Each structure stands twice: as structure tokens, then as C-alpha cells.
Coordinates of C-alpha atoms in Angstrom, one line a residue:
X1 CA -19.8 -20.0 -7.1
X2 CA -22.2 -18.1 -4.4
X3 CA -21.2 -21.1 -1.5
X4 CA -17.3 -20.4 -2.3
X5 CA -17.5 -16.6 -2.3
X6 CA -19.1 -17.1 1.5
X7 CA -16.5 -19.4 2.4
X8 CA -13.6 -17.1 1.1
X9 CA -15.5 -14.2 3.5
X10 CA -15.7 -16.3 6.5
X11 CA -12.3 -17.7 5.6
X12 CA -11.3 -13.7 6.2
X13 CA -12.4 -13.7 9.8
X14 CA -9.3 -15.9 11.2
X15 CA -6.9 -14.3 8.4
X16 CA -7.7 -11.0 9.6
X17 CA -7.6 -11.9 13.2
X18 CA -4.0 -13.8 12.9
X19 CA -2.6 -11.0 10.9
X20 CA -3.4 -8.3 13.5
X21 CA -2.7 -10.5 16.7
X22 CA 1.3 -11.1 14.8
X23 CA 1.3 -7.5 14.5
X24 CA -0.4 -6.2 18.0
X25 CA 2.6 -8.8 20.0
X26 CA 5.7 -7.1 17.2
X27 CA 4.3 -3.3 18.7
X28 CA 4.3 -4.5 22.1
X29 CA 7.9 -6.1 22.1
X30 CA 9.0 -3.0 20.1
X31 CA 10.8 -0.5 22.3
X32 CA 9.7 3.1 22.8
X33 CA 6.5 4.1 22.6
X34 CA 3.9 7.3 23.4
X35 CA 4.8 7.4 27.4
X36 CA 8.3 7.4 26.9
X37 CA 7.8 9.9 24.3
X38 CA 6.0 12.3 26.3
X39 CA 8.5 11.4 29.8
X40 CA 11.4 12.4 27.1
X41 CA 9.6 16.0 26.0
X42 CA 9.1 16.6 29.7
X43 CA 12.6 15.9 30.6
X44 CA 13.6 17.6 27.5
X45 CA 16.3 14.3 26.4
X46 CA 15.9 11.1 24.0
X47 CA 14.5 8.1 25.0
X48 CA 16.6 5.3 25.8
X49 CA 16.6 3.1 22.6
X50 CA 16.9 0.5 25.2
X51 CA 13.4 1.4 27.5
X52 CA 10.9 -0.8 27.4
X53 CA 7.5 -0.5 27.9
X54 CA 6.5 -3.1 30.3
X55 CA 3.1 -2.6 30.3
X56 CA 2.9 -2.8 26.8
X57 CA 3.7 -6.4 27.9
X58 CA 0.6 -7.0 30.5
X59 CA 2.2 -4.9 33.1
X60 CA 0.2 -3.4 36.0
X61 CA -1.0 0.5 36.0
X62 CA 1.6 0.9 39.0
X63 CA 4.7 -0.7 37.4
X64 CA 6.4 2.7 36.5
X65 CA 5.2 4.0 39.6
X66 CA 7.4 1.1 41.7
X67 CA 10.2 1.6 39.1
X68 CA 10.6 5.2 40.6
X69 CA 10.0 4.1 44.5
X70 CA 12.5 1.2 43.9
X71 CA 15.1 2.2 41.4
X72 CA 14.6 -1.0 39.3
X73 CA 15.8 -0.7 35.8
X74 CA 13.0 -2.5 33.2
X75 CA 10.4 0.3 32.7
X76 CA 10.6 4.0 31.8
X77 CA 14.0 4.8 32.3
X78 CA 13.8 8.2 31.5
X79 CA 11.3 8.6 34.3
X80 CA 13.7 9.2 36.8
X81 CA 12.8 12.2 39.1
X82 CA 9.4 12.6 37.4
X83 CA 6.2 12.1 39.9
X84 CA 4.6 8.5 39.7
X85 CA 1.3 9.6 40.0
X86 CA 2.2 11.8 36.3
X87 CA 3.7 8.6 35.3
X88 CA 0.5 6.8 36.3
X89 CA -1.9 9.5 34.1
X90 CA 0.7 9.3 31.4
X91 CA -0.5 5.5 31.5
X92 CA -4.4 6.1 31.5
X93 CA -4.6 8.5 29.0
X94 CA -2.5 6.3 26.2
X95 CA -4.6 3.3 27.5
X96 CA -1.9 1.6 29.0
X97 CA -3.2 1.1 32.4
X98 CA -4.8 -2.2 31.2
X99 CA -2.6 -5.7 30.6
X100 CA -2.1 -6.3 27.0
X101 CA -4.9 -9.0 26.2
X102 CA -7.5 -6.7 27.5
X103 CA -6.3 -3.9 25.0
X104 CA -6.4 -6.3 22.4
X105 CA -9.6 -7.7 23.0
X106 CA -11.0 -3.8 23.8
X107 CA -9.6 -2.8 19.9
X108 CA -11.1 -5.7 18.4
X109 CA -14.4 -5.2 19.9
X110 CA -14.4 -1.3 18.7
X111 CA -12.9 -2.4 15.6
X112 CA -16.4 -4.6 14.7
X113 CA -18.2 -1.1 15.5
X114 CA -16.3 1.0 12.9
X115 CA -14.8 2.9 16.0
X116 CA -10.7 2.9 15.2
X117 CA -10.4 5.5 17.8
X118 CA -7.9 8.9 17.5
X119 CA -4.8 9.5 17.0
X120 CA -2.2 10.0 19.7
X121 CA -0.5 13.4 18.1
X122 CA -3.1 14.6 15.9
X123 CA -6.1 15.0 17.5
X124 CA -8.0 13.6 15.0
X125 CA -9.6 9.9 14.2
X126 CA -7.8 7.6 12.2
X127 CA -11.1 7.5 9.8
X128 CA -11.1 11.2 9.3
X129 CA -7.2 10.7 8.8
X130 CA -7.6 8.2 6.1
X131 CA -10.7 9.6 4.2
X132 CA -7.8 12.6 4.2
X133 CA -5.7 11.1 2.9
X134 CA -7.4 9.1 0.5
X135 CA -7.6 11.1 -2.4
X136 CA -3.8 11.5 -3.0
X137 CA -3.3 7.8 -2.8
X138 CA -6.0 7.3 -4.9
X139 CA -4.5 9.2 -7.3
X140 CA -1.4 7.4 -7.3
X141 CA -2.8 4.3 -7.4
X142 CA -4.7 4.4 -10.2
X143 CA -3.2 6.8 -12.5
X144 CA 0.0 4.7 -11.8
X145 CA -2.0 1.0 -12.4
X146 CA -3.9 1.8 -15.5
X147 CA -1.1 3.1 -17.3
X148 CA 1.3 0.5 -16.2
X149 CA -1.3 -1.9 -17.8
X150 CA -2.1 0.7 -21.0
X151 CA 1.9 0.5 -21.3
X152 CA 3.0 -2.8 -20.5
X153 CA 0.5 -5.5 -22.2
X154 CA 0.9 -3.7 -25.6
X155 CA 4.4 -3.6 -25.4
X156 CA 4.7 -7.3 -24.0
X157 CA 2.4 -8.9 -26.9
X158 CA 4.5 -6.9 -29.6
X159 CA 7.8 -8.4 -27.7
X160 CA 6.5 -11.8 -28.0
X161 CA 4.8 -11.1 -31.5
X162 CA 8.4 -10.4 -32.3
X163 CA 10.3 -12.2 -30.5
X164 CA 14.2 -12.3 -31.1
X165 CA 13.7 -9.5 -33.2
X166 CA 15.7 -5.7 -33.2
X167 CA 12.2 -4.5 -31.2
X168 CA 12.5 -6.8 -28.9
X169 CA 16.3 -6.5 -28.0
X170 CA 16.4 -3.0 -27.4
X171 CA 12.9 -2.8 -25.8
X172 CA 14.4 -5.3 -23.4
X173 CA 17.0 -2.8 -22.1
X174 CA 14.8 -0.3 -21.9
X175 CA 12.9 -2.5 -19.9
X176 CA 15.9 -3.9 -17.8
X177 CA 16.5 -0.3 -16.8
X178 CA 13.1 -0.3 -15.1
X179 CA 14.1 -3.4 -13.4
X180 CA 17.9 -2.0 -12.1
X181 CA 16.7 1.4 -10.6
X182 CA 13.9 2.1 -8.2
X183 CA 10.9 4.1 -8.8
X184 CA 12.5 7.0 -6.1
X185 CA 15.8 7.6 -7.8
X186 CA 13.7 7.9 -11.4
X187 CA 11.9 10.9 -9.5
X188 CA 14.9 12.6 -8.3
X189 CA 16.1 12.8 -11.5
X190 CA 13.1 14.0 -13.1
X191 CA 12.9 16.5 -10.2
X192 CA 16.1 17.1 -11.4
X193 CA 15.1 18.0 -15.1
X194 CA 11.8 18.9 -14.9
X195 CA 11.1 20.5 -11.5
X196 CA 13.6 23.7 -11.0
X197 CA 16.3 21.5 -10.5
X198 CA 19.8 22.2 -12.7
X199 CA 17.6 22.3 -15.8
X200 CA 14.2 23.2 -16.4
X201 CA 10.8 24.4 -13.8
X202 CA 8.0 23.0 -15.8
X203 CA 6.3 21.1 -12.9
X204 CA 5.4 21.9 -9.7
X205 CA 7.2 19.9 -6.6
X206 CA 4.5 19.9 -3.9
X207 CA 1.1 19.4 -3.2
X208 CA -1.8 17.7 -5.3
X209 CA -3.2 21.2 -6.6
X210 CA -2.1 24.1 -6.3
X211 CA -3.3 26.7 -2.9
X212 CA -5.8 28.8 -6.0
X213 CA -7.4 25.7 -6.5
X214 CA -10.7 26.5 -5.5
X215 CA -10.6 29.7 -7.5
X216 CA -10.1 27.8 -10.3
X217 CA -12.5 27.4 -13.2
X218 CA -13.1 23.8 -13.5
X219 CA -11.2 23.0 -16.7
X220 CA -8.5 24.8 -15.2
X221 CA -8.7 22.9 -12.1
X222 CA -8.3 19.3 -14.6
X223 CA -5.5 20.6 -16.1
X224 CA -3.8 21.8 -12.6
X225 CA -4.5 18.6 -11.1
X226 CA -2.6 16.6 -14.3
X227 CA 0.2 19.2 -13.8
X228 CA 0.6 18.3 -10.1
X229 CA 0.3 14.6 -10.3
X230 CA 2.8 14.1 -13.7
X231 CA 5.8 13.5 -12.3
X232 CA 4.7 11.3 -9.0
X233 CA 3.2 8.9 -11.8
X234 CA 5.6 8.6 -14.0
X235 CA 8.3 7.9 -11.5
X236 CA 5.9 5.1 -10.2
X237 CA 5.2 4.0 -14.1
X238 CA 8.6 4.2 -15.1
X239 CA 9.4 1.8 -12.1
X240 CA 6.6 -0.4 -12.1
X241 CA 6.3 -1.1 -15.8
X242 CA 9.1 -3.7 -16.0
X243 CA 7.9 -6.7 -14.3
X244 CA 4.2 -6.4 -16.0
X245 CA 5.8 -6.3 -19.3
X246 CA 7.6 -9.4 -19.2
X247 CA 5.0 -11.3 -17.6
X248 CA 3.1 -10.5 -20.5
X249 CA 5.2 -11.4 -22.9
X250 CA 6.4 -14.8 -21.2
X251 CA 2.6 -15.5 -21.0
X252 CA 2.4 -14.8 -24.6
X253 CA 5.2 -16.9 -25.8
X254 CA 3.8 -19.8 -23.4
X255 CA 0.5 -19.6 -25.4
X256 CA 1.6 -19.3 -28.5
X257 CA 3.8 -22.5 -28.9
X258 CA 0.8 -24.4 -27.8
X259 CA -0.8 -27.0 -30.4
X260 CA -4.2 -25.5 -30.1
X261 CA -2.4 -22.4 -31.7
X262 CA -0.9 -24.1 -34.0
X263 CA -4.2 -26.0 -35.2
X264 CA -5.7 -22.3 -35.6
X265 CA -2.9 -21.6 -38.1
X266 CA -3.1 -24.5 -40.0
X267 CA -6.7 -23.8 -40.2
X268 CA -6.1 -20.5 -42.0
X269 CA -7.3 -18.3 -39.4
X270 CA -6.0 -14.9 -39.7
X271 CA -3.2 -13.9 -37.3
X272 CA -4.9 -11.1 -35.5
X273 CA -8.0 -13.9 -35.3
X274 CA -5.2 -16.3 -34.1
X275 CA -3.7 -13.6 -31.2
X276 CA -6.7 -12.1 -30.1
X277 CA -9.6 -14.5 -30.5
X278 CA -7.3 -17.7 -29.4
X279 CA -3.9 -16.6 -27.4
X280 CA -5.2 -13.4 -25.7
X281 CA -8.0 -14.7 -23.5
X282 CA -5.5 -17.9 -22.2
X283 CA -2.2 -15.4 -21.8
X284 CA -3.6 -12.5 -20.2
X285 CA -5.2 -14.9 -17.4
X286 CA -2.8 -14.2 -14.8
X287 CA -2.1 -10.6 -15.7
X288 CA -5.4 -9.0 -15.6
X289 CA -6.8 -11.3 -12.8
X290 CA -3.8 -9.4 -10.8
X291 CA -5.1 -6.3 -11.1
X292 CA -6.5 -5.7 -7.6
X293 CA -3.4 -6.8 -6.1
X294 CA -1.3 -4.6 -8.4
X295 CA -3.6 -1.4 -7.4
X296 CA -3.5 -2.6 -3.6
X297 CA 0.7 -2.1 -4.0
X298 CA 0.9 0.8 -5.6
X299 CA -1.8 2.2 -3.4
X300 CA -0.3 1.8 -0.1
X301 CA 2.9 0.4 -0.4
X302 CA 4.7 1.6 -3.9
X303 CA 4.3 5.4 -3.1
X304 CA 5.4 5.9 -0.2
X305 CA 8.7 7.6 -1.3
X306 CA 7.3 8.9 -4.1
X307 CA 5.1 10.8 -1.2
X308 CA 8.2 12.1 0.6
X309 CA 9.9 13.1 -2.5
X310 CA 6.8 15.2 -3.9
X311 CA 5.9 16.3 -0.6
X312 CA 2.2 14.4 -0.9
X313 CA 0.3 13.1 1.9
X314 CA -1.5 10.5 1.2
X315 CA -1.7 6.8 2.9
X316 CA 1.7 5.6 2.6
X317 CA 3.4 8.4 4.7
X318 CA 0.4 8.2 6.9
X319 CA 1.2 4.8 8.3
X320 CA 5.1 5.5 8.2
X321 CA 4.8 7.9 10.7
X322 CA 2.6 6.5 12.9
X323 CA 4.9 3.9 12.8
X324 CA 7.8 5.7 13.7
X325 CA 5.6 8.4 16.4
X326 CA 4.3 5.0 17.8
X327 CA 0.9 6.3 17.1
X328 CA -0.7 3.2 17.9
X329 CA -4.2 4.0 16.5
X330 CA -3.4 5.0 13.6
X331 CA -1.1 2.0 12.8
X332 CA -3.8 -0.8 14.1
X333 CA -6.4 1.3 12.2
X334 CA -4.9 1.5 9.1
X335 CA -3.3 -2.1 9.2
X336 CA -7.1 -3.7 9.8
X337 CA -8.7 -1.3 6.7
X338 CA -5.6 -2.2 4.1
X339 CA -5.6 -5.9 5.4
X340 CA -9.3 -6.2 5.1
X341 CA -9.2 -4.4 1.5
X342 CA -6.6 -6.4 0.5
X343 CA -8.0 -9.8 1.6
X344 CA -11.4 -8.4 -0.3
X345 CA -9.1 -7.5 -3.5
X346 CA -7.8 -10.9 -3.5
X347 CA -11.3 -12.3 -3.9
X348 CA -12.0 -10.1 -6.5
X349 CA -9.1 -11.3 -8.6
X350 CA -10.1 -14.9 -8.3
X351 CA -13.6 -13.3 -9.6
X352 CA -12.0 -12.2 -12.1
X353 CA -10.4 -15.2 -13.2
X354 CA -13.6 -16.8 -13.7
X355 CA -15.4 -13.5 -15.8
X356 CA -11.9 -14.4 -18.2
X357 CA -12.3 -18.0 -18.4
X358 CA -15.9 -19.2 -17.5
X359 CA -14.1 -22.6 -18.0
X360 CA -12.2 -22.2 -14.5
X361 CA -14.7 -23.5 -11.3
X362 CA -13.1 -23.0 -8.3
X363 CA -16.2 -24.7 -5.8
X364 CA -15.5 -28.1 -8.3
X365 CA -11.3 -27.5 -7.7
X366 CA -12.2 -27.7 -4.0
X367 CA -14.3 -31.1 -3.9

């Protein structure tokens, strides 16, 4: 097991490196970006959607500054008028004055030191950034995971337990509910009902805790906390439950129409014997081995509405507006953390596989 953990961690190296080389050449193509943001706040008018960024491209540290000598049309558009030599700075202090591959190279090298730089527009680094923002998307995600699981196998092992029954039927519609509307429009409406909408102002709509906090006595700060993160969770768990559910019960059903199952029976064994000492172990393979995955989603990808809606900044709004600001630190920074957490989650679930079922080898699969 030890020789195929290390080659799943060097196996990360190239994965890592192929997933942020796709997504460094998709920026650079990309049109807009922090010069022409700047070039349009100095001009006071929008950037061309159309500008391109040539040296984003491997372009030279003069190339903006010949666009304005010659009237050429590929670079900076909204430049016109403005002083090449501002043009120029503009270009060394965003880090533009080198060709592309040397940027690359450059952030990969800092990137091996811990060093993801700082942030265009914030004046901060993207670590301090994301150990920011951490603690609301922490919150999310694993609030939001454990009760999806606390919710969903229960409820999927009674389905299939009953199967075909009353239970199961309307459970089913409750369930295809969660399927047909997304996690965001669950939140308006309990915004709606619950949060001084047309109805009642039980909850609060912003923040994590509220400004007192720190005044707080600590079991009043518990109990604040569970107030401010109610309704962000149960939109996500409302949402997110669905697909868990049924997995768990067509694991279930898979299992228990199985012969082995059917020699336990036969046998005399008790039916909670037959369920939980026999079928349990085999069906909930796949589910709880996909835990880490399931928290990775929810962590940085499920809430990221759920974070505009509530007005909670956490990861997922982080990286939407750095992608939108073109802060390109922030973006590269936070796609090589989540990649490499994510690649490290994955091995943990095949981990995982084998603490369920010592019987699965994964080094004697391979040879």
C-alpha cells in the first residue's frame, strides 16, 4: 500500500502541472485584463470587450508603447492619447513586461516556495486572503456534508428497506424536488419566509456572526454562530441531499438481491444482522469513500451563490471575483491550493476504500 500511495503523490506532480499550464494559456487568450483595467479608470470609459492583451501572449515590454507611435489596432485600445512610457509601468508593475513562458515558469518556481504573491486590487497576499476566508467556507462545507450524509444514508437504506412501499413513493417526490430546483432558489425562498422577507425575521441575512460577537459570552457566541449559518446550510442540504439519497438506496437494492444475502437469510440471521453486518459494509462502498470529494464541492464550488445570496465571504466568491477583476494572483493561487487539495482528497477516498473493505488491494489491481 506504502509504494502505491508514493506513486499516487508523484503521479500529482504532472496532474498539477497540466491542470495549471490549460488554465495559465485560457487567462492569457481571455480578453481584458489588469492594464486595460487601470488604462480604462484613467480614461474614465469601458474596456473594449474586444482588446487584447498581447503581451499576455509573449509580447515585448514595448508593444503598447509602438501601438500608440503607430496607430496599430491589436493591443490596448483604450490607450489611445495615454503616455507610452505610463503604458510601459502599467506593464512592469502587473508583471507583464516579461513573455508569457517566463511568467509561467517565474509562478511555478514561487509556487514550490509557498510564495503565491498579492493580489492586484486588494493589497493583500492571496494566503492571507484565503486563511480569510477560510472559515466561512469551512463552515459551509462541513455543516452542509455531514448532514447531507446524517440525512441521506438513513433515509436511502429505509427507501430500499422498503422499497415500492407508500414511504418510498412519497419520499421519492420529496426527493425529486431536491433534484428539479437548485440549492439558490431554495435560499431565496427561505430568505423569503424566514429572513424579513413577506413573512417572518427570525434569521439574520448577513455575515457569519453578528458585529457584538466578540462581546459575546461564549455560549452565546455558539448559539449566534448556529443562528447565522442556518439558512446558508439548509439551502445547500435541501439541494444537495437528492443525489446521495438515491445512490444509497440503489446501492442498497444492488446488495440486497445478491445470493450472499440471500444465504444469510436462509441461515436465520436476523434482519438488522442481515443489513448491517452483511449489506451495509458492501453498499455504502462508494458512498462513504466519496466523501472527500463531496466536501471538496461543497467547499469551493456548491456555495458560491449561497455566498452572494447571504452576503458571506468565503472561498467561492473569492475566486469569482478574481476571476472577473482578472486578479491573476489570486486566481492561479487559489486554483493550485484547491487543485492540489483536491488531488490529495481523491487519495484519501481511495484510502478510504481500503479502511471499508480490507479485501480491495489497489498495488495487486495495478500488476
Amino acid at each position: 500500500m506504502l509504494s502505491y500511495v508514493l506513486r499516487r503523490l508523484l503521479l500529482m506532480i504532472p496532474t498539477l502541472l497540466g491542470i495549471m499550464i490549460i488554465n495559465f494559456v485560457i487567462v492569457q487568450v481571455a480578453p481584458g485584463g489588469p492594464v486595460e483595467r487601470v488604462i480604462a479608470q484613467i480614461q474614465g470609459q469601458a474596456v473594449d470587450s474586444t482588446a487584447r492583451f498581447t503581451g499576455t501572449a509573449g509580447g515585448e515590454t514595448g508593444e503598447a508603447a509602438r501601438y500608440l507611435q503607430t496607430g496599430g489596432d491589436e493591443s490596448y485600445r483604450g490607450a489611445r492619447g495615454l503616455p507610452p512610457d505610463l503604458v510601459e509601468e502599467l506593464e512592469r508593475m502587473y508583471g507583464f513586461d516579461r513573455p508569457a513562458h517566463e511568467r509561467f515558469v517565474l509562478m511555478l518556481g514561487n509556487y514550490i516556495r509557498l510564495d503565491f504573491g498579492d493580489s492586484f486590487y486588494q493589497d493583500r497576499s492571496v494566503i492571507q486572503l484565503i486563511i480569510d476566508k477560510l472559515p466561512v467556507s469551512i463552515s459551509l462545507g462541513l455543516w452542509t456534508t455531514l448532514l447531507v450524509y446524517l440525512i441521506s444514508i438513513p433515509l436511502g437504506i429505509r427507501k430500499a428497506v422498503h422499497d415500492g412501499s407508500r414511504f418510498d413513493f412519497w419520499t421519492s417526490a420529496v426527493v425529486f424536488v431536491g433534484f428539479a430546483i437548485p440549492s439558490f432558489l431554495f435560499a431565496i425562498l427561505l430568505i423569503v419566509l424566514f429572513a424579513g422577507g413577506s413573512f417572518w425575521d427570525l434569521f439574520p441575512l448577513r455575515g457569519l456572526v453578528s458585529e457584538n460577537w466578540e462581546e459575546l459570552s461564549w455560549p452565546m457566541r455558539i448559539l449566534d454562530y448556529f443562528h447565522h449559518i442556518a439558512l446558508p446550510v439548509l439551502a445547500l442540504v435541501i439541494g444537495g441531499f437528492a443525489g446521495l439519497t438515491m445512490l444509497t438506496k440503489n446501492s442498497f437494492l444492488e446488495e440486497i438481491n445478491k445470493q450472499y444475502v440471500m444465504t444469510a437469510r436462509a441461515k436465520g440471521a436476523a434482519e438488522n444482522r442481515v443489513l448491517y453486518g452483511h449489506v451495509f459494509r458492501n453498499a455504502m462502498l462508494v458512498v462513504i469513500a466519496g466523501f472527500p470529494a463531496a466536501f471538496l464541492g461543497i467547499l469551493f464550488t456548491g456555495s458560491l451563490l449561497i455566498e452572494v445570496i447571504f452576503s458571506l465571504d468565503g472561498l467561492g466568491l473569492l475566486g469569482f471575483e478574481a476571476v472577473i477583476n482578472r486578479d491573476y494572483p489570486v486566481v492561479f493561487g487559489t486554483l493550485f491550493i484547491f487543485t492540489l487539495l483536491g488531488l490529495g482528497l481523491n487519495l484519501i477516498g481511495d484510502l478510504m476504500y481500503v479502511a471499508i473493505d480490507p479485501r480491495i488491494d489497489f498495488e495487486r489491481r495495478e500488476g
